[in-house]
Coordinates of C-alpha atoms in Angstrom, one line a residue:
M1 CA 14.2 15.9 9.0
T2 CA 15.0 17.6 5.7
K3 CA 16.2 14.2 4.3
R4 CA 12.9 12.6 5.4
L5 CA 10.8 15.1 3.5
L6 CA 13.0 15.1 0.4
A7 CA 12.4 11.5 -0.6
P8 CA 8.5 11.7 -0.7
L9 CA 8.7 15.0 -2.6
L10 CA 11.0 13.5 -5.2
A11 CA 8.7 10.5 -5.5
A12 CA 5.6 12.8 -6.0
V13 CA 7.4 14.7 -8.8
L14 CA 8.3 11.5 -10.6
L15 CA 4.8 10.0 -10.2
S16 CA 2.9 13.0 -11.5
G17 CA 2.5 11.6 -15.1
C18 CA -0.4 13.7 -16.4
W19 CA 1.7 16.2 -18.5
G20 CA 1.0 14.2 -21.7
A21 CA -2.7 13.8 -21.1
R22 CA -5.0 15.0 -23.8
N23 CA -8.5 16.5 -23.6
I24 CA -11.2 14.1 -24.9
D25 CA -12.3 16.7 -27.4
H26 CA -8.8 16.6 -29.0
I27 CA -9.0 12.9 -29.9
V28 CA -11.1 11.3 -32.6
Y29 CA -12.6 8.0 -31.6
I30 CA -13.4 5.4 -34.2
H31 CA -16.5 3.5 -33.4
A32 CA -17.0 1.1 -36.3
V33 CA -14.8 -0.1 -39.2
G34 CA -16.1 -1.2 -42.6
I35 CA -14.1 -3.2 -45.2
D36 CA -15.0 -3.2 -48.9
Y37 CA -12.9 -4.6 -51.7
Q38 CA -13.0 -3.2 -55.2
D39 CA -10.6 -3.5 -58.2
G40 CA -8.0 -5.3 -56.1
K41 CA -7.9 -2.6 -53.4
F42 CA -9.1 -2.3 -49.9
V43 CA -11.8 0.4 -49.4
L44 CA -11.7 1.3 -45.7
Y45 CA -14.7 3.1 -44.0
V46 CA -14.6 4.4 -40.4
Q47 CA -17.5 5.7 -38.4
L48 CA -16.7 8.4 -35.8
V49 CA -19.0 9.0 -32.8
S50 CA -18.9 12.1 -30.6
F51 CA -18.8 11.4 -26.9
S52 CA -19.6 14.9 -25.8
G53 CA -23.4 14.6 -26.4
L54 CA -23.3 11.1 -24.9
A55 CA -21.7 12.4 -21.7
K56 CA -24.4 15.1 -21.3
V57 CA -27.2 12.5 -21.7
E58 CA -25.7 10.1 -19.1
A59 CA -25.3 13.1 -16.8
G60 CA -29.0 13.8 -17.0
G61 CA -29.0 16.5 -19.7
A62 CA -31.2 16.8 -22.7
R63 CA -30.5 14.8 -25.8
E64 CA -29.0 16.6 -28.8
Q65 CA -28.9 15.7 -32.4
A66 CA -26.6 12.7 -32.7
V67 CA -23.4 13.7 -34.5
L68 CA -21.4 11.2 -36.5
S69 CA -18.9 11.3 -39.3
V70 CA -17.9 8.7 -41.9
G71 CA -14.4 8.6 -43.5
K72 CA -13.3 6.6 -46.5
A73 CA -9.9 5.7 -48.0
T74 CA -8.7 3.3 -50.7
A75 CA -5.3 1.5 -50.8
E76 CA -3.6 -1.8 -51.5
T77 CA -3.8 -2.9 -47.8
F78 CA -5.9 -2.1 -44.7
D79 CA -3.0 -0.3 -43.0
L80 CA -2.2 1.9 -46.0
A81 CA -5.8 2.9 -46.2
A82 CA -5.8 3.7 -42.5
H83 CA -2.8 6.0 -43.0
K84 CA -4.7 7.8 -45.7
I85 CA -7.5 8.4 -43.2
Y86 CA -4.8 10.0 -40.8
Q87 CA -3.8 12.4 -43.6
S88 CA -7.2 14.1 -43.7
I89 CA -8.6 13.6 -40.3
Q90 CA -6.6 16.5 -38.7
Q91 CA -6.7 15.1 -35.2
M92 CA -5.2 12.3 -33.2
V93 CA -7.0 9.0 -33.8
S94 CA -7.9 6.4 -31.2
W95 CA -8.8 2.8 -32.2
G96 CA -9.4 1.8 -28.6
H97 CA -13.2 2.3 -28.8
V98 CA -13.9 0.3 -32.0
K99 CA -17.0 -1.8 -31.3
S100 CA -17.6 -3.6 -34.6
I101 CA -16.2 -4.4 -38.0
V102 CA -18.4 -4.9 -41.1
F103 CA -17.3 -6.8 -44.2
T104 CA -19.1 -6.4 -47.5
K105 CA -19.8 -9.6 -49.4
R106 CA -17.1 -8.5 -51.9
A107 CA -14.6 -8.3 -49.1
L108 CA -15.3 -11.8 -47.7
Q109 CA -12.5 -13.3 -49.7
P110 CA -9.7 -15.4 -47.9
H111 CA -6.9 -13.0 -48.5
V112 CA -8.9 -9.9 -47.5
I113 CA -10.1 -11.6 -44.3
R114 CA -6.7 -12.9 -43.4
N115 CA -5.0 -9.5 -44.0
T116 CA -7.6 -7.7 -41.9
I117 CA -7.5 -10.2 -39.1
D118 CA -3.7 -10.2 -39.1
L119 CA -3.6 -6.4 -38.7
L120 CA -6.4 -6.3 -36.1
T121 CA -4.7 -9.0 -33.9
R122 CA -1.3 -7.3 -34.2
Y123 CA -2.5 -3.8 -33.3
N124 CA -2.8 -3.5 -29.5
E125 CA -5.5 -0.8 -29.4
I126 CA -8.2 -2.9 -31.0
R127 CA -9.9 -5.5 -28.7
H128 CA -10.5 -9.0 -29.9
T129 CA -14.0 -8.8 -28.6
I130 CA -15.4 -6.4 -31.2
W131 CA -18.5 -7.6 -33.1
V132 CA -18.3 -8.8 -36.7
Y133 CA -20.9 -8.5 -39.4
A134 CA -21.5 -8.9 -43.1
T135 CA -23.5 -6.8 -45.4
D136 CA -24.4 -6.1 -49.0
E137 CA -25.4 -2.5 -48.4
P138 CA -23.2 0.5 -49.2
L139 CA -21.1 1.0 -46.1
E140 CA -21.5 4.7 -46.0
Q141 CA -25.2 4.4 -45.9
L142 CA -25.0 1.7 -43.3
F143 CA -22.8 3.8 -41.1
R144 CA -25.1 6.9 -41.4
A145 CA -28.1 5.0 -40.1
T146 CA -28.6 6.2 -36.6
P147 CA -31.0 4.9 -33.8
L148 CA -34.3 6.5 -33.0
L149 CA -35.0 9.5 -30.7
L150 CA -31.7 11.1 -31.2
T151 CA -29.9 8.2 -29.5
S152 CA -26.2 8.0 -30.1
S153 CA -24.8 5.4 -32.5
Y154 CA -22.8 4.2 -29.6
Y155 CA -26.0 2.3 -28.6
S156 CA -26.8 1.1 -32.1
L157 CA -27.0 -2.5 -33.4
L158 CA -23.4 -2.2 -34.5
S159 CA -22.1 -1.9 -31.0
N160 CA -24.9 -3.3 -28.8
P161 CA -26.4 -6.4 -30.4
E162 CA -26.8 -8.3 -27.2
E163 CA -29.8 -6.3 -26.0
L164 CA -31.8 -7.0 -29.1
F165 CA -30.6 -10.7 -29.1
R166 CA -31.9 -11.2 -25.5
Q167 CA -35.3 -9.9 -26.5
S168 CA -35.7 -11.6 -29.9
S169 CA -33.1 -14.3 -30.7
F170 CA -32.6 -15.5 -34.2
I171 CA -28.9 -15.1 -35.3
R172 CA -26.4 -15.1 -32.6
P173 CA -24.0 -12.1 -32.7
I174 CA -20.4 -13.1 -33.0
R175 CA -17.2 -11.5 -31.6
L176 CA -13.9 -11.3 -33.5
N177 CA -12.1 -13.9 -31.3
R178 CA -14.9 -16.5 -31.8
F179 CA -15.2 -15.7 -35.5
I180 CA -11.4 -16.4 -35.9
A181 CA -11.7 -19.6 -33.9
H182 CA -14.6 -20.9 -36.2
L183 CA -12.7 -20.0 -39.3
D184 CA -9.6 -21.9 -38.1
E185 CA -11.6 -25.0 -37.1
P186 CA -11.2 -27.7 -39.8
A187 CA -14.8 -28.9 -39.6
M188 CA -16.6 -25.7 -38.6
T189 CA -18.7 -23.4 -40.8
A190 CA -18.7 -19.9 -39.4
R191 CA -22.0 -18.1 -39.2
L192 CA -21.8 -14.3 -39.6
P193 CA -24.8 -12.0 -38.9
Y194 CA -26.0 -10.3 -42.1
L195 CA -26.9 -6.6 -41.8
G196 CA -29.2 -4.7 -44.0
L197 CA -31.2 -1.4 -44.1
T198 CA -34.9 -0.9 -43.8
K199 CA -36.1 2.4 -45.2
T200 CA -39.9 2.0 -44.8
S201 CA -40.4 0.5 -41.3
W202 CA -40.0 3.7 -39.3
T203 CA -40.7 7.4 -39.7
E204 CA -39.3 10.3 -37.6
D205 CA -40.7 13.8 -37.9
E206 CA -43.0 12.5 -40.6
K207 CA -40.1 11.4 -42.8
N208 CA -39.0 7.8 -43.5
K209 CA -36.0 6.9 -41.4
T210 CA -33.4 4.4 -42.5
M211 CA -32.6 1.9 -39.8
L212 CA -30.2 -1.0 -39.3
Q213 CA -31.8 -4.5 -39.5
L214 CA -30.6 -8.0 -39.1
Q215 CA -31.7 -9.8 -42.2
G216 CA -30.0 -13.2 -42.2
V217 CA -26.7 -15.0 -41.9
C218 CA -23.6 -15.6 -44.1
F219 CA -21.7 -18.9 -44.1
L220 CA -17.9 -19.1 -44.3
H221 CA -15.7 -22.1 -44.4
H222 CA -11.9 -21.9 -44.3
Y223 CA -12.1 -18.1 -44.7
K224 CA -14.2 -18.4 -47.9
L225 CA -17.7 -17.0 -48.2
Q226 CA -20.1 -19.8 -49.3
A227 CA -23.5 -18.0 -49.4
C228 CA -25.8 -15.8 -47.4
A229 CA -29.3 -16.9 -46.3
R230 CA -32.3 -14.7 -45.4
F231 CA -34.3 -15.4 -42.3
P232 CA -36.9 -17.8 -43.9
E233 CA -34.0 -20.2 -44.9
A234 CA -32.0 -19.7 -41.7
K235 CA -34.7 -20.1 -39.1
G236 CA -33.6 -23.6 -38.2
I237 CA -30.3 -22.4 -36.9
R238 CA -31.9 -21.0 -33.7
W239 CA -32.8 -24.5 -32.6
V240 CA -29.2 -25.7 -32.7
E241 CA -27.4 -22.5 -31.7
Q242 CA -26.1 -21.8 -28.2
D243 CA -27.4 -19.1 -25.9
I244 CA -30.7 -18.4 -27.6
H245 CA -32.6 -16.4 -25.0
R246 CA -36.1 -15.7 -26.4
T247 CA -37.5 -16.5 -29.8
P248 CA -41.1 -16.6 -31.3
L249 CA -42.5 -19.7 -32.9
A250 CA -45.5 -19.2 -35.2
I251 CA -47.8 -22.2 -35.4
R252 CA -49.8 -22.6 -38.6
K253 CA -52.8 -24.8 -39.4
E254 CA -54.1 -25.0 -42.9
G255 CA -51.9 -22.1 -43.9
K256 CA -53.2 -19.7 -41.2
I257 CA -51.6 -18.6 -37.9
A258 CA -53.2 -20.7 -35.1
A259 CA -51.0 -19.6 -32.2
T260 CA -47.7 -18.0 -31.3
L261 CA -45.3 -19.3 -28.7
I262 CA -42.4 -17.6 -27.0
I263 CA -39.6 -20.1 -26.7
R264 CA -36.9 -19.6 -24.1
S265 CA -33.4 -21.2 -24.0
P266 CA -33.8 -24.1 -26.4
H267 CA -31.3 -26.9 -25.9
A268 CA -30.0 -29.1 -28.7
E269 CA -28.2 -32.4 -28.2
W270 CA -26.5 -34.3 -31.0
T271 CA -25.8 -38.0 -30.9
L272 CA -24.2 -40.3 -33.5
K273 CA -25.3 -43.9 -33.9
R274 CA -23.3 -46.6 -35.6
D275 CA -25.2 -49.5 -37.4
N276 CA -23.4 -52.0 -39.7
G277 CA -20.4 -49.7 -39.8
K278 CA -22.4 -46.7 -40.9
Y279 CA -23.0 -43.6 -38.7
T280 CA -26.3 -41.7 -38.6
A281 CA -26.9 -38.5 -36.7
H282 CA -29.8 -37.7 -34.4
L283 CA -30.8 -34.3 -33.1
H284 CA -32.9 -34.0 -29.9
V285 CA -34.3 -30.5 -29.2
R286 CA -35.8 -29.6 -25.8
I287 CA -37.8 -26.4 -25.7
D288 CA -39.9 -24.5 -23.1
G289 CA -42.6 -22.1 -24.3
N290 CA -45.4 -19.8 -23.3
I291 CA -48.5 -19.2 -25.4
I292 CA -48.5 -15.6 -26.2
E293 CA -51.3 -15.6 -28.9
E294 CA -54.0 -18.1 -29.7
A295 CA -55.9 -17.3 -32.8
N296 CA -57.7 -20.6 -33.1
D297 CA -59.7 -21.3 -30.0
S298 CA -60.8 -24.7 -31.3
L299 CA -57.2 -26.0 -31.3
S300 CA -56.7 -28.6 -28.6
R301 CA -53.6 -28.5 -26.5
N302 CA -52.3 -31.8 -27.8
E303 CA -52.8 -30.5 -31.4
L304 CA -51.0 -27.3 -30.6
V305 CA -48.0 -29.2 -29.2
R306 CA -48.0 -31.5 -32.2
L307 CA -48.0 -28.6 -34.6
A308 CA -45.3 -26.7 -32.7
K309 CA -43.0 -29.7 -32.7
Q310 CA -43.7 -30.3 -36.4
T311 CA -42.8 -26.6 -37.2
V312 CA -39.5 -26.9 -35.3
K313 CA -38.6 -30.0 -37.3
Q314 CA -39.6 -28.4 -40.6
E315 CA -37.5 -25.3 -39.9
I316 CA -34.4 -27.4 -39.1
R317 CA -34.8 -29.6 -42.2
R318 CA -35.4 -26.6 -44.4
T319 CA -32.2 -24.9 -43.2
Y320 CA -30.2 -28.2 -43.6
Q321 CA -31.6 -28.8 -47.1
W322 CA -31.1 -25.2 -48.3
G323 CA -27.4 -25.5 -47.3
A324 CA -27.0 -29.1 -48.6
S325 CA -28.1 -28.0 -52.1
R326 CA -25.3 -25.4 -52.1
G327 CA -22.6 -27.5 -50.3
I328 CA -23.0 -25.6 -47.1
D329 CA -23.0 -27.3 -43.7
T330 CA -25.5 -24.9 -42.1
L331 CA -26.1 -26.9 -38.9
N332 CA -22.3 -27.8 -38.5
L333 CA -23.0 -31.5 -38.7
S334 CA -19.4 -32.0 -39.8
A335 CA -18.2 -30.5 -36.5
V336 CA -20.3 -33.1 -34.7
F337 CA -18.6 -35.9 -36.6
H338 CA -15.2 -34.2 -36.0
R339 CA -15.8 -34.2 -32.2
N340 CA -17.4 -37.6 -31.8
A341 CA -16.3 -39.8 -34.7
L342 CA -12.9 -38.4 -35.8
H343 CA -11.9 -41.5 -37.9
E344 CA -15.3 -41.4 -39.8
W345 CA -14.9 -37.6 -40.3
R346 CA -11.5 -38.1 -41.8
R347 CA -12.7 -40.9 -44.1
L348 CA -15.8 -39.0 -45.3
S349 CA -14.9 -35.3 -45.4
V350 CA -13.8 -33.3 -48.3
N351 CA -12.2 -30.0 -47.4
G352 CA -13.5 -30.6 -43.8
T353 CA -17.1 -31.1 -44.8
I354 CA -18.9 -34.5 -44.7
P355 CA -21.3 -35.4 -47.6
L356 CA -24.5 -33.4 -47.2
N357 CA -27.0 -35.9 -48.7
D358 CA -30.1 -37.6 -47.5
R359 CA -28.1 -40.3 -45.8
F360 CA -26.7 -37.7 -43.4
L361 CA -29.9 -35.8 -42.9
P362 CA -30.3 -36.1 -39.1
S363 CA -33.4 -37.6 -37.5
I364 CA -35.0 -35.0 -35.3
S365 CA -37.0 -35.4 -32.1
V366 CA -38.5 -32.5 -30.1
D367 CA -39.5 -32.4 -26.5
L368 CA -41.8 -29.4 -25.7
I369 CA -43.1 -28.0 -22.4
I370 CA -45.7 -25.3 -22.4
R371 CA -45.1 -23.5 -19.2
S372 CA -48.0 -21.0 -19.4
G373 CA -51.1 -20.8 -21.4
G374 CA -51.8 -17.2 -20.6
K375 CA -55.1 -17.3 -18.8
E376 CA -54.5 -20.7 -17.4
K377 CA -51.2 -21.6 -15.7
A378 CA -50.3 -25.3 -16.2
D379 CA -47.6 -27.5 -17.4
Y380 CA -48.1 -29.5 -20.6
R381 CA -45.5 -32.0 -21.6
V382 CA -45.6 -34.2 -24.6
G383 CA -42.6 -36.2 -25.8
D384 CA -41.9 -38.0 -29.0

């Protein structure tokens, strides 16, 4: 009988592995990482978020003033800068809750990106699904911008971009693993969301409040930054991007807003046609929309559809031509050739990009269905 009891007791002693457990308050959790590059050195920023207030809110308690800290260190490499952070932080550091990494435009250089990605993919605490951004703002100011109503930075745009993207889709947020894949693709141009700060859009307690804001997109090819575009030049991307959930389309007539549509889940399909040995690209966009505003009551439904389709085409062409004038394949037309006409891509491409001239400007067709007109519920379909 004694022998029978002895074995389970020994097993219980060996399995009780909580001696080395640490209290959550004794560990510092890094929430976001920022990379700048100045005078040949890495400037590392880390944003720390307190989980104690977050736990109280989720348990039904009252919200407290959001607490966050920002650390900074400079060194020749990312890792050396991180160890300088350790020297002054005075507590054990956990990288397991990092949600995003932000590069300044100065840091978007091939050797800086490669060094950073190499470290992040080697270090087992950091997930490969963190969000990646670019910015031209001072990183300390960017990390000190907190959400409204005392909400924790744990729910900010840095860590939770999908909620905003589902409600208003322009630039698709990108995770680290997808960003790396796009950089390594020979014909792909990576599109990185561009973060800025708005200081006049919101007030809190009668004072201007600085808020994070998506302001455009940066284009990188083979780990090299090409340029960054603001929203007016980048609007055409939403019609060729995947997983666009909900995006507004403003319809203008004679320079004035005539109506606004809410477009859901647009679908783009590329085809290549060969004629006399030459390839041309065609883009077909299918969109469904609801009329959310109609400022011009005299506008016929056919005219509204015509203007909407025309606007989509103009946005796509503007984005393509903005990039073509700078040698940037904003629509990733080179990737279409790489997938569907590999021999032609090899013949034409220079450093992975096909010539971005008028010959390769894609022809565009748009198929629009208006699902709801607001007061009247009906289907309206007009094709090219």
